Structures are given as C-alpha cells and as structure tokens.
CSV table of C-alpha atoms in Angstrom, one decimal:
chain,number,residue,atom,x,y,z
A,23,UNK,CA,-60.8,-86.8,12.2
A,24,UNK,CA,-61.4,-83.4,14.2
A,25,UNK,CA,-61.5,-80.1,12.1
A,26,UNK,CA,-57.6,-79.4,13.1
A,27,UNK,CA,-56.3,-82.2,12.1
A,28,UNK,CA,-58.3,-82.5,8.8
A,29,UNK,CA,-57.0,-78.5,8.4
A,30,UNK,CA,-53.3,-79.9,9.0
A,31,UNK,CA,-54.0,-82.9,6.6
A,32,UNK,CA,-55.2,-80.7,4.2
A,33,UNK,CA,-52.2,-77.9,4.3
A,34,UNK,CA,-49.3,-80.6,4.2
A,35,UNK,CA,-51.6,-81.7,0.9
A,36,UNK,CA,-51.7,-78.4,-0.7
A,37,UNK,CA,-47.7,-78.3,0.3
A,38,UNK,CA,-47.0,-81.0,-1.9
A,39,UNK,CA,-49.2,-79.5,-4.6
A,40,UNK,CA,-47.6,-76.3,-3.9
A,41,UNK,CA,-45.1,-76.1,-7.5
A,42,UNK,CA,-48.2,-76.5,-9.8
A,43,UNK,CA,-49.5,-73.6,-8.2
A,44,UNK,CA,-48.7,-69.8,-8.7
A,45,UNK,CA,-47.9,-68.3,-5.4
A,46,UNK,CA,-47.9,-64.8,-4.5
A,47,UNK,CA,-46.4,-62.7,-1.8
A,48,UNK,CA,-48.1,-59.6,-0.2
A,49,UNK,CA,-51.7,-58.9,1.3
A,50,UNK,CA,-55.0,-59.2,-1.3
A,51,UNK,CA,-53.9,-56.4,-4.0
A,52,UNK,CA,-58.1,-55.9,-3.7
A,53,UNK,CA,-57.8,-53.3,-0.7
A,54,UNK,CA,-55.1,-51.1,-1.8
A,55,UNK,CA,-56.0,-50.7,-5.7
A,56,UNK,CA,-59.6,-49.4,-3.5
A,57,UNK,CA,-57.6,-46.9,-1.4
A,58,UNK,CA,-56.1,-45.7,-4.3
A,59,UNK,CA,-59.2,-45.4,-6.4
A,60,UNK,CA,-61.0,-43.9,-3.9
A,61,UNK,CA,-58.3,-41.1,-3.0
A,62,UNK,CA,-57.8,-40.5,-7.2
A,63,UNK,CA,-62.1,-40.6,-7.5
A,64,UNK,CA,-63.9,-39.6,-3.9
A,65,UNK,CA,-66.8,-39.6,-6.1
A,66,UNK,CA,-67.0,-44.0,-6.1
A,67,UNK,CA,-68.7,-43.8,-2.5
A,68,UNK,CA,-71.7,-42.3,-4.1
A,69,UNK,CA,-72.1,-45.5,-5.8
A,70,UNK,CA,-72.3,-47.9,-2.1
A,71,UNK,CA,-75.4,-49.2,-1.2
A,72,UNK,CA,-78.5,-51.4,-1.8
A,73,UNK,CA,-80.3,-51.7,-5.0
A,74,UNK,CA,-83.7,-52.9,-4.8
A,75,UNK,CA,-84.5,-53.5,-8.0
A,76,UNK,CA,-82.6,-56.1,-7.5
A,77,UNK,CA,-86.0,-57.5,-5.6
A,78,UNK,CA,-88.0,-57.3,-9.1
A,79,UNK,CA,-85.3,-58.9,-10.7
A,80,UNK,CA,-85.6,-62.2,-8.8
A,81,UNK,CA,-89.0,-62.4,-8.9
A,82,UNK,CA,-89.3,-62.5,-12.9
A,83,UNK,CA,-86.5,-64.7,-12.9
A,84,UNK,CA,-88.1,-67.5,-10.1
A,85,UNK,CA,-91.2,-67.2,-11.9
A,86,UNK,CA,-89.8,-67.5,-14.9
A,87,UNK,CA,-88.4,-70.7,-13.5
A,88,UNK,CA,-91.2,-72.3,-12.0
A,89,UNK,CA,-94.0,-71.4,-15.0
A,90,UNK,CA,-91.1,-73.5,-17.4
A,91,UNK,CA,-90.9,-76.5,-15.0
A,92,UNK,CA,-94.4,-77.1,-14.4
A,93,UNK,CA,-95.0,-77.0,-18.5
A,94,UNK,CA,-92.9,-79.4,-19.0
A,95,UNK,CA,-95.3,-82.1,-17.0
A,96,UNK,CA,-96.0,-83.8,-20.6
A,97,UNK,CA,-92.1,-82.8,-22.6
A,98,UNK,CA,-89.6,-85.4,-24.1
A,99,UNK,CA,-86.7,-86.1,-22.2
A,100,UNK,CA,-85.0,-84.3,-25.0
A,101,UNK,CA,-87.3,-81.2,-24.8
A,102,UNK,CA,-86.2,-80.8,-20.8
A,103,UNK,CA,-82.4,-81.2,-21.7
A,104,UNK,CA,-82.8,-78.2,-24.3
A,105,UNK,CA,-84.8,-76.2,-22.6
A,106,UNK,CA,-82.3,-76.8,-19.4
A,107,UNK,CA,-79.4,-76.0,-21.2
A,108,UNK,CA,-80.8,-72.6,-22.7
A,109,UNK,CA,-83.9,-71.0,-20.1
A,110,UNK,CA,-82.5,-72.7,-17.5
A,111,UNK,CA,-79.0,-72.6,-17.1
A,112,UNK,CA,-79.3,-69.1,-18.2
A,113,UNK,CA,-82.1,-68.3,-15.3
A,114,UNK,CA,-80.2,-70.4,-12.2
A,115,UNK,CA,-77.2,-68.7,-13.3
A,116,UNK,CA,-78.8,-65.1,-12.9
A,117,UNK,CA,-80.6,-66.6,-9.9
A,118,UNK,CA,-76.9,-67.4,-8.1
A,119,UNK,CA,-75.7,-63.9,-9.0
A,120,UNK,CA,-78.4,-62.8,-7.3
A,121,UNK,CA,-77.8,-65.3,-4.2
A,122,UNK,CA,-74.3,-63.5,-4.2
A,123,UNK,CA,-76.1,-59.6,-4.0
A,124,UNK,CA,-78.2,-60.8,-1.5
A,125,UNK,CA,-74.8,-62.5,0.6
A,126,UNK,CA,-73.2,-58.5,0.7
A,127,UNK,CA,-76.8,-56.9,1.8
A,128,UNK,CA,-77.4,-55.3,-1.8
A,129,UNK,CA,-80.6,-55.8,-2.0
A,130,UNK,CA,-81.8,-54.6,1.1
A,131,UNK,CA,-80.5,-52.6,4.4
A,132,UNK,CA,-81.2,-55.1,6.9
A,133,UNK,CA,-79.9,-58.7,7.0
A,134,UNK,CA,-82.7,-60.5,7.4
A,135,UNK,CA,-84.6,-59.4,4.5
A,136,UNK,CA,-81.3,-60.0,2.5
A,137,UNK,CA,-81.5,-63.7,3.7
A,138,UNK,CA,-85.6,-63.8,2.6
A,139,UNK,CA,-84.4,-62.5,-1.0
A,140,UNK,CA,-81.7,-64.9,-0.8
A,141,UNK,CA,-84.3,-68.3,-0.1
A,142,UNK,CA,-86.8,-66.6,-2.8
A,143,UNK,CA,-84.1,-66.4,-5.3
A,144,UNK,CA,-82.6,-70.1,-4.4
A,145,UNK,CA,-86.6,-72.0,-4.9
A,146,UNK,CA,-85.6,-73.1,-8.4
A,147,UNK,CA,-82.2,-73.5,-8.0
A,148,UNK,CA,-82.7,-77.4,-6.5
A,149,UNK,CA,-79.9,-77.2,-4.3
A,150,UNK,CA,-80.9,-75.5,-1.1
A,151,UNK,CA,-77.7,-72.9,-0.8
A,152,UNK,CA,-78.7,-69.8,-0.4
A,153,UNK,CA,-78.0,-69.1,3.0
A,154,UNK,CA,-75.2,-71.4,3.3
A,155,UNK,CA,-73.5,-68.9,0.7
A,156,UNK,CA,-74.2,-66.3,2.9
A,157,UNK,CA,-71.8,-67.5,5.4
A,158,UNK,CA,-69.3,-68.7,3.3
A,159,UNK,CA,-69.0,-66.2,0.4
A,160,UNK,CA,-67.0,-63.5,3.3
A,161,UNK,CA,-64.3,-65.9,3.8
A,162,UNK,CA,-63.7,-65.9,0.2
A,163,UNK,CA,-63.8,-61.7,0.1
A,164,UNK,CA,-61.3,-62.3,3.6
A,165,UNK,CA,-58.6,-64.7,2.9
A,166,UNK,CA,-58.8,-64.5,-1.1
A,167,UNK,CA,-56.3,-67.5,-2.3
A,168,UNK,CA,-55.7,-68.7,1.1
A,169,UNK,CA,-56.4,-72.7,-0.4
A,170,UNK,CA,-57.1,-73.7,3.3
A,171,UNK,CA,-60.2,-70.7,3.9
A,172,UNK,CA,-60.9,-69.8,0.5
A,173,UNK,CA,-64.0,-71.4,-0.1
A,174,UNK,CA,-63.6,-70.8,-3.8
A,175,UNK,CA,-60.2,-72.1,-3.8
A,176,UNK,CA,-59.9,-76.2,-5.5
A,177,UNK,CA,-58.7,-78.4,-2.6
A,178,UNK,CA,-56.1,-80.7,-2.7
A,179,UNK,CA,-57.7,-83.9,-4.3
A,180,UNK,CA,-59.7,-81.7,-7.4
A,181,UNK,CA,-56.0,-80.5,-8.0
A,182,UNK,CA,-54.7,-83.8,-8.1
A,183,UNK,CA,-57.2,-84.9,-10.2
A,184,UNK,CA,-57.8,-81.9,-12.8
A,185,UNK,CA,-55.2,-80.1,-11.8
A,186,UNK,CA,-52.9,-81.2,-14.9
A,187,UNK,CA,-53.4,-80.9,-18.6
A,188,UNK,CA,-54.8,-84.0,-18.9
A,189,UNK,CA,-58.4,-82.9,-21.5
A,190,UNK,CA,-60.8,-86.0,-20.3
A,191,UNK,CA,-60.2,-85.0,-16.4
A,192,UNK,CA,-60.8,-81.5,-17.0
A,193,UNK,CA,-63.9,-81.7,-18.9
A,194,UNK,CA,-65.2,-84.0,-16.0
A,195,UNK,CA,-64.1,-81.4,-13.3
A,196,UNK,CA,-66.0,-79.0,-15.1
A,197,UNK,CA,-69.0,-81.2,-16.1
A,198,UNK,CA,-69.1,-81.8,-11.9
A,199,UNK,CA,-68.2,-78.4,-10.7
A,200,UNK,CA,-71.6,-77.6,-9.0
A,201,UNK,CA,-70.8,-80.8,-6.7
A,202,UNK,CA,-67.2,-80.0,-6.4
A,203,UNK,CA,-68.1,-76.5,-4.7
A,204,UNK,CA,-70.7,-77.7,-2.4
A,205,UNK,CA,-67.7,-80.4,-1.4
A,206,UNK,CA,-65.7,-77.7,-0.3
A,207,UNK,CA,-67.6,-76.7,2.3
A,208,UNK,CA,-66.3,-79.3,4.2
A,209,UNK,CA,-62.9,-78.0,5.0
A,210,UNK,CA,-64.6,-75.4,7.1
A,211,UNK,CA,-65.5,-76.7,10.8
A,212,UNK,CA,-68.9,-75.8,11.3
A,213,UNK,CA,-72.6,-77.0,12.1
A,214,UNK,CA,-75.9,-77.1,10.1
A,215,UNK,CA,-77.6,-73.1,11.3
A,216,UNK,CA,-80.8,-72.9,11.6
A,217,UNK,CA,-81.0,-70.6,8.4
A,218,UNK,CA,-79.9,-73.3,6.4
A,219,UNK,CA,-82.2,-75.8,7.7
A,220,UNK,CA,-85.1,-73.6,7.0
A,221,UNK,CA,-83.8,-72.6,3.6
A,222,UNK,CA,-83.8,-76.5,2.8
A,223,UNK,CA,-87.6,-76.6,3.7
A,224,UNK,CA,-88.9,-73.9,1.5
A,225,UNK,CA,-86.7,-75.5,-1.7
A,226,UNK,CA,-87.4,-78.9,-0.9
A,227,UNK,CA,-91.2,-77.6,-0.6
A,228,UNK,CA,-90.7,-76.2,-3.7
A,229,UNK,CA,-90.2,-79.6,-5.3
A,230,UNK,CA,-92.9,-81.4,-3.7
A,231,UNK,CA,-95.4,-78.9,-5.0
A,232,UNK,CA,-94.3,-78.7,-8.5
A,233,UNK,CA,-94.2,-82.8,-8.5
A,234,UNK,CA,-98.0,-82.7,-6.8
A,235,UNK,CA,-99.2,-79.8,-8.8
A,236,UNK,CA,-98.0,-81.4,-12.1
A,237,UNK,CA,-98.4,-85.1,-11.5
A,238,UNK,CA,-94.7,-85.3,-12.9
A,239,UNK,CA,-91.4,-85.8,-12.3
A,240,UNK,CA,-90.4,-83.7,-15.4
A,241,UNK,CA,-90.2,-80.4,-13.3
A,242,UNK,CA,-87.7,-81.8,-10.9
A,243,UNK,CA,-85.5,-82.8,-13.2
A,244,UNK,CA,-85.9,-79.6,-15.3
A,245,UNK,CA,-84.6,-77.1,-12.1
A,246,UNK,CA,-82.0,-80.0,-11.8
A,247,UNK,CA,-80.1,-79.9,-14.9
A,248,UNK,CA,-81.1,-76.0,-14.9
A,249,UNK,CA,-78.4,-75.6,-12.4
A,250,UNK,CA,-76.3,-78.7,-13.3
A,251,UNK,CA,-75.9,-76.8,-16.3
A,252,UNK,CA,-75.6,-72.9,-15.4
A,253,UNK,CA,-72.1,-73.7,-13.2
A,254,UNK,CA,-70.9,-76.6,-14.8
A,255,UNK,CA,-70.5,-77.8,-18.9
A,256,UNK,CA,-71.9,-74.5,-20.2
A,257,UNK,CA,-70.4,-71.3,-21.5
A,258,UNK,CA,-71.5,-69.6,-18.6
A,259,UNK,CA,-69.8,-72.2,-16.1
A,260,UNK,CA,-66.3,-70.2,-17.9
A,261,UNK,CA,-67.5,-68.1,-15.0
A,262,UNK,CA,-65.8,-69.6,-12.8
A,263,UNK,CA,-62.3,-70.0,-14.3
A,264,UNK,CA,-62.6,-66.6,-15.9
A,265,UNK,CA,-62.6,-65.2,-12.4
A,266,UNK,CA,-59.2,-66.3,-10.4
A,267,UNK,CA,-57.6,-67.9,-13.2
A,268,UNK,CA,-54.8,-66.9,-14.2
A,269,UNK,CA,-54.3,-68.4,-18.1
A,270,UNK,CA,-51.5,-65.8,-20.1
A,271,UNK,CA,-48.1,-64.7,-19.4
A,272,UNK,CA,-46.3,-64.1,-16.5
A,273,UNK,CA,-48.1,-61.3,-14.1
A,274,UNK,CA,-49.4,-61.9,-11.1
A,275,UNK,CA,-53.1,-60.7,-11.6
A,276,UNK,CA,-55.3,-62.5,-9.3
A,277,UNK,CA,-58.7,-61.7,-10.5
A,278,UNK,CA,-60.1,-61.0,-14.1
A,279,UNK,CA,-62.8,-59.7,-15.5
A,280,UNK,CA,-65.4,-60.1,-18.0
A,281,UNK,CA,-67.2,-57.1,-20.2
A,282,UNK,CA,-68.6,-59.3,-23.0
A,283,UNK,CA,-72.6,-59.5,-23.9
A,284,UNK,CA,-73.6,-62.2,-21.3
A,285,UNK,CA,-73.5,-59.5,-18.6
A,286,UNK,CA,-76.5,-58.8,-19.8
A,287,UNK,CA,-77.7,-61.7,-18.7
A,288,UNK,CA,-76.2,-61.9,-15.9
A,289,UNK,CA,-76.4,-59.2,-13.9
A,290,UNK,CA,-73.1,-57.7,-14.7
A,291,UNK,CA,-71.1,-60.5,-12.5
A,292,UNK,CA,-68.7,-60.5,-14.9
A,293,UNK,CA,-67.1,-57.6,-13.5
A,294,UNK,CA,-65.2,-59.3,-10.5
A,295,UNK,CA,-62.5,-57.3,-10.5
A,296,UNK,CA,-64.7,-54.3,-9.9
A,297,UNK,CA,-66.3,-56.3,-7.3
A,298,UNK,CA,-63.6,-57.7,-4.9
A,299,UNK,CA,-62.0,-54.0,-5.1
A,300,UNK,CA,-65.4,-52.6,-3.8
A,301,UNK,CA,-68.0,-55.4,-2.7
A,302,UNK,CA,-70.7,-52.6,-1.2
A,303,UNK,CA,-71.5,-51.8,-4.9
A,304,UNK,CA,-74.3,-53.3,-6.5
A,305,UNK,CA,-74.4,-55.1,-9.9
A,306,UNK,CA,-76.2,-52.0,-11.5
A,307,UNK,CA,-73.3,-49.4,-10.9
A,308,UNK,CA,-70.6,-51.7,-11.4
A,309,UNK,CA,-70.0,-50.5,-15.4
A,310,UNK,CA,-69.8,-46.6,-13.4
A,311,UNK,CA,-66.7,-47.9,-11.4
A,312,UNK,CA,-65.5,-48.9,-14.3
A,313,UNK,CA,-66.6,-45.3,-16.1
A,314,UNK,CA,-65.2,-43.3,-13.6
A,315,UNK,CA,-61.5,-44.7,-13.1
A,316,UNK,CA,-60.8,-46.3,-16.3
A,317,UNK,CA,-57.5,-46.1,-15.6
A,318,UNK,CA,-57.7,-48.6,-13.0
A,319,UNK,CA,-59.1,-51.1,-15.0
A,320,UNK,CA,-58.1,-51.1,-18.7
A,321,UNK,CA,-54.6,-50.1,-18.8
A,322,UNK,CA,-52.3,-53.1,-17.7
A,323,UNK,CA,-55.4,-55.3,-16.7
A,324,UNK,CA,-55.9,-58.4,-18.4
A,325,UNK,CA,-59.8,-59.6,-19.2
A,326,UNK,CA,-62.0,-61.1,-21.2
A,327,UNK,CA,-64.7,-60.8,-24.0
A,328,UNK,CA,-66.0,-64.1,-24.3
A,329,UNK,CA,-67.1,-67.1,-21.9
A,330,UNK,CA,-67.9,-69.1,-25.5
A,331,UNK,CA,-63.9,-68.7,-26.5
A,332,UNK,CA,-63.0,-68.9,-22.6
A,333,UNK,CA,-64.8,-71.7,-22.2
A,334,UNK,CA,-63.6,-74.0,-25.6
A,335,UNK,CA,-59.8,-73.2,-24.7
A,336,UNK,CA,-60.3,-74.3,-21.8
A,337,UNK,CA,-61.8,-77.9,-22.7
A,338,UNK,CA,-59.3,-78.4,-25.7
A,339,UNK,CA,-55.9,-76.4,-24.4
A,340,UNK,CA,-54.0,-78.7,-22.4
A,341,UNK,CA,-51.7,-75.9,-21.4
A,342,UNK,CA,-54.9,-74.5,-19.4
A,343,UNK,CA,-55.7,-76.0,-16.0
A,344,UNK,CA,-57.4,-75.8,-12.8
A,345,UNK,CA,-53.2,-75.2,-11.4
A,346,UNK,CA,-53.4,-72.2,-12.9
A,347,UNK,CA,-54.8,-69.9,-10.3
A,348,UNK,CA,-52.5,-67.6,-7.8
A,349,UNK,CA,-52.8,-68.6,-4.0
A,350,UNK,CA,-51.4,-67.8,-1.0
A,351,UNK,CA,-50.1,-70.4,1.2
A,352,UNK,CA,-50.3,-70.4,4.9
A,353,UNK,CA,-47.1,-69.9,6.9
C-alpha cells in the first residue's frame, strides 16, 4: 500500500473512532497563550537558548549506565530486573529527556553537535532512536493532536485495542508502550537517513562491546529492560499520559503538567505545558517561566503532583483510558 493510501486508510479509521475521542476546534492554544505571555512578561526571551550543562548531564548519566551493565556480568536474573527497574529506568528515562533537548538544539548552537549529544545520550538506551526523534519530535510541536501527523498521537488499532476501559488491555498497552511508539513511526512516509543508520552503529557497537568486554549477556539485557521499563510499566511511564491526557471534567485543556519531586530526576520534563508554549527554553529555566507568569499557569490550569497516584488510577480506573486525549481531526 503506498503512503497515501495507507494515510487515507488510516483517517477513515480514526473517523470511525472519532466519538471516543475528545475533539477540539481552533489552532494549537500553545502559540497564542506564548504571545500573550510574552506581551504581559518581555522578560521570558531572556530565558531562550542552549544550556550546555546539559552536555555534563549526559555524560554522568551514560556512564552511569554503562559502569551498572558491565557489573552485572556475574548478577541473578533477579538482581538485573531490580536494578532495571530502579538505576535504570530512572537513568534511560533522564537519558530520553535529554534525546528530546538535544531534538530542539538546547544543548548546543549548531545542529550537528545537537545530533552527536543526541547519539551519546541514546548508547544505553538499546534502541537506536536518537536521531530518528529528531525528525519526528517537530511534527509533534507542528500538528499537535492531528492523529494522522502527530507522532505522539495513539493510531487507530492501539485505540481499538486500549482505547476502552477495559483494565487487562490497558495495563498491556502500557506494559508495551516503548514498542507501540516506535510503531508509529510508520504512518509517516519516509526512508531510513543516513543519521539514523549511523546512530544504529554506534548503539549497536555499544552492545557488542559491553557483551565482549564482559563475557556476558547480563549487560544487554540490563540497558534492555532499563528502557522497557523507563516508558512503559513504571511510574515514570505516567509520563506519557500525564502529558496530553485529558482525565477530569469537562475543559478542553490539551496539555498538562507535572511539578512533583521526580523532576528532579528528570530534568524538569514534567513541565510540558511550559514547554509546548515556548520549546527554545531549556529544561533548567523552565521552573522561571513558570516564576515569572504564574498566572499563566496555576490559575485555571489543571496538573499534577504525582506520576505514583497518576500512574495506579490509571491501571485500576476503568473510567481512565487511552480515548481520553483531545485531537484534532483532519478536514
């Protein structure tokens, strides 16, 4: 099937999904709440720009990373699952955030030493997506809720499956969600760069060194439950519904945010709604947006203080589901 007609095939599907769905009217709210901010507090510009301590950052984290997995050459099966589920998850997680910084050139001025940050910061992360990210992470920025573009947007068949408030389905859409996002990359009609192909070189280099260095198989699997675990059936995997779900009452509110402890670890990605309004501000002066036009963000604005509580009402509220998000469908 050619990338129109799966496009077509996929938009009729979406149609007939369409009254599960919360659909808004209007252009992305993202660009004028920025306006306005900016003509109430000129003062948010001085906050635009690179951070590159963002740089340090990966480097503790990916070595971090690699020190764990190649000391656990001689653990218990048990040992690696722990360890995944606490260092791990909570590294890879940190290590995609800063994937995501390195996709809006926050790190560095120039592009290409964004995209070398972004392969340093993907070595441990198994899945070789750094600079596939790169490419896709604007659409999602461009046609927010479009479910046809949006990249982060469910497609048709995850809705039909864990779209409903059915628990068992849910807990294995979430338990998969780190190969449910790299799936949707196939709605979009596009060749292998040579970025990517290089990026897949240096991980999968990665691997085969650990495995040779070690004489193990234990680091592999470490670094790939680390990141089975940092998106998927873990409190930080609420990430992901925390930030376009919409769960309570009746508004419209597209995009949420998060201002509990885990920002801490977690390079502040919690604040998304911060983010989509101004995406040229790094992860270090995103609590200052928030600072200097309160206003903006705390009266009216619904968020959240918890991935744990996010996270179990999600798995045991049936009235919660992967429906539950606000889209824009294509006319």
């Amino acid at each position: 099937m050619s990338g129109s007609a799966s496009r077509l095939a996929e938009s009729l599907q979406v149609r007939s999904l369409s009254h599960h769905l919360v659909q808004a009217d209007g252009p992305d709210p993202h660009r004028a709440r920025a306006r306005a901010i900016l003509k109430a507090h000129p003062e948010v510009k001085d906050l635009f720009g690179p951070d590159q301590r963002s740089f340090l950052a990966i480097i503790g984290v990916v070595a971090l990373q690699l020190v764990v997995a190649a000391a656990t050459k001689d653990s218990s099966f048990w040992l690696i699952l722990l360890l995944s589920y606490t260092v791990g998850a909570t590294a890879n997680h940190a290590l995609f955030v800063m994937i995501h910084e390195c996709s809006h050139l926050l790190i560095f001025r120039r592009s290409w030493a964004n995209q070398a940050c972004s392969i340093l910061a993907n070595l441990p992360v198994f899945f070789a997506t750094g600079i596939s990210f790169r490419i896709y992470h604007p659409i999602h920025h461009q046609s927010l809720g479009d479910p046809l573009l949006d990249p982060d947007s469910p497609t048709s068949w995850e809705l039909k499956f864990a779209g409903s408030g059915i628990l068992w389905r849910k807990w294995i859409w979430i338990a998969f969600l780190p190969y449910f996002q790299l799936l949707r990359g196939i709605r979009a009609d596009r060749g292998y760069s040579q970025g990517e192909a290089l990026n897949f070189v240096v991980v999968a280099a990665v691997w085969i060194a650990l495995i040779a260095y070690t004489g193990s198989w234990n680091p592999f699997w470490y670094l790939l439950l680390s990141t089975h675990w940092s998106t998927g059936f873990h409190p930080l995997g609420a990430r992901w519904i925390q930030e376009h779900h919409r769960l309570d009452g009746d508004s419209m509110q597209e995009t949420f945010s998060y201002y509990g402890p885990l920002n801490r670890l977690s390079f502040n990605v919690g604040y998304h709604t911060e983010h989509h309004d101004f995406p040229s501000i790094p992860w270090t002066k995103l609590p200052r947006l928030r600072q200097i036009a309160p206003e903006f963000y705390t009266e009216g604005r619904a968020s959240y203080s918890s991935w744990t509580g996010l996270f179990r009402r999600y798995l045991f509220d049936s009235r919660v589901t992967l429906s539950h998000r606000v889209v824009r469908l294509p006319q």
